[in-house]
Amino acid sequence: MGKVEEFEELRPLLFSIAYRILGSVGEAEDAVQETWLRYDASATLPASTKAYLSAAVTRISIDVLRSARVRREAYVGPWFPEPLLDDPYQDPARSVELADSVSTAALLLLERLSPLERAVFVLREVFAFGFDEVAAAVGRSEAACRQLLVRARRHMREGRPRFAADSLERQELATRFFDALANGDVGGLQHLLAADAQLVSDGGGNAPQLARTVVGAENVARVLGTAFPLMLRIGVTFEPHEVNGQPGAVFRDRDGRVLNVLALDVLDGRIQAVRGMINPDKLRHLGPVADAWAVDREVKQARRREA
């Protein structure tokens, strides 16, 4: 097997590592490409191609994350990771870890970790790399990596209880949610939401977004149940789709361009959070992006006509 073939075989793994460290599809793809350039330029073949490439993409991702954190501090409004509709890397033996680690809630918790803690957690806890491989990847001793992992695990446990939701139950809940959303059934939505449910949107200052987080099942249901039926009436469509391993949907304007992505955080049989990604810069990897401002104006006009 040549260099190109070896690299392409490992590309899904490399992207999945980089995405979990960076929370960005575009930055993860760039990190994988930079890894290839370094590998292609190397005159010697490593003893383990997987270990070499995984270490390279990890180090590149750590460097990118350190600079990205400065930009995120100046970000307008809530910051969410770029939505990932399909994880290219699959491992049946670690399906639970892979699905849990790519959820929006988990990625937001990973943001609380230092770049090194995040990289160690991803390599060891998610992909089950040996401590010797983790140490080589992040440039620290095995003992130091064990300490980094202990701190990372503590932060993750404190932020969110680990809960493996039944996929069928979760999907049924999502189906009922989107049916109620399309019909403007405020009562039906409220019944599906946790008492302290939250509605949050990420527009990054580049699209209309909520002025603040909406909290409480009644408030969230009212906002969603009044806004989305109006959107559907002006030609917006949606298709249910798994988003970061959780139930969600992709919304499009009447011309089929991506308007926003909704992701549902499900826990204990209720929807804990509804997260809307509407920042066009974070949707471009999904295809042509809609003019969210124009859609917002149409929705407001439709609301005035019905008033």
PDB file of C-alpha atoms in Angstrom, residues 3 22 33 80-81 131 173 278 304:
ATOM      1  CA  LYS A   3       1.427   6.623   0.970  1.00  0.00           C
ATOM      2  CA  LEU A  22     -11.514  21.902  17.172  1.00  0.00           C
ATOM      3  CA  GLN A  33      -4.734  18.430   4.757  1.00  0.00           C
ATOM      4  CA  PHE A  80     -21.590  26.469  18.965  1.00  0.00           C
ATOM      5  CA  PRO A  81     -19.449  23.962  17.076  1.00  0.00           C
ATOM      6  CA  PHE A 131      -0.928   6.357  27.028  1.00  0.00           C
ATOM      7  CA  LEU A 173     -39.359  12.021  20.727  1.00  0.00           C
ATOM      8  CA  ILE A 278     -27.862  30.026  11.808  1.00  0.00           C
ATOM      9  CA  ARG A 304     -48.084  41.452  10.488  1.00  0.00           C
TER      10      ARG A 304
END
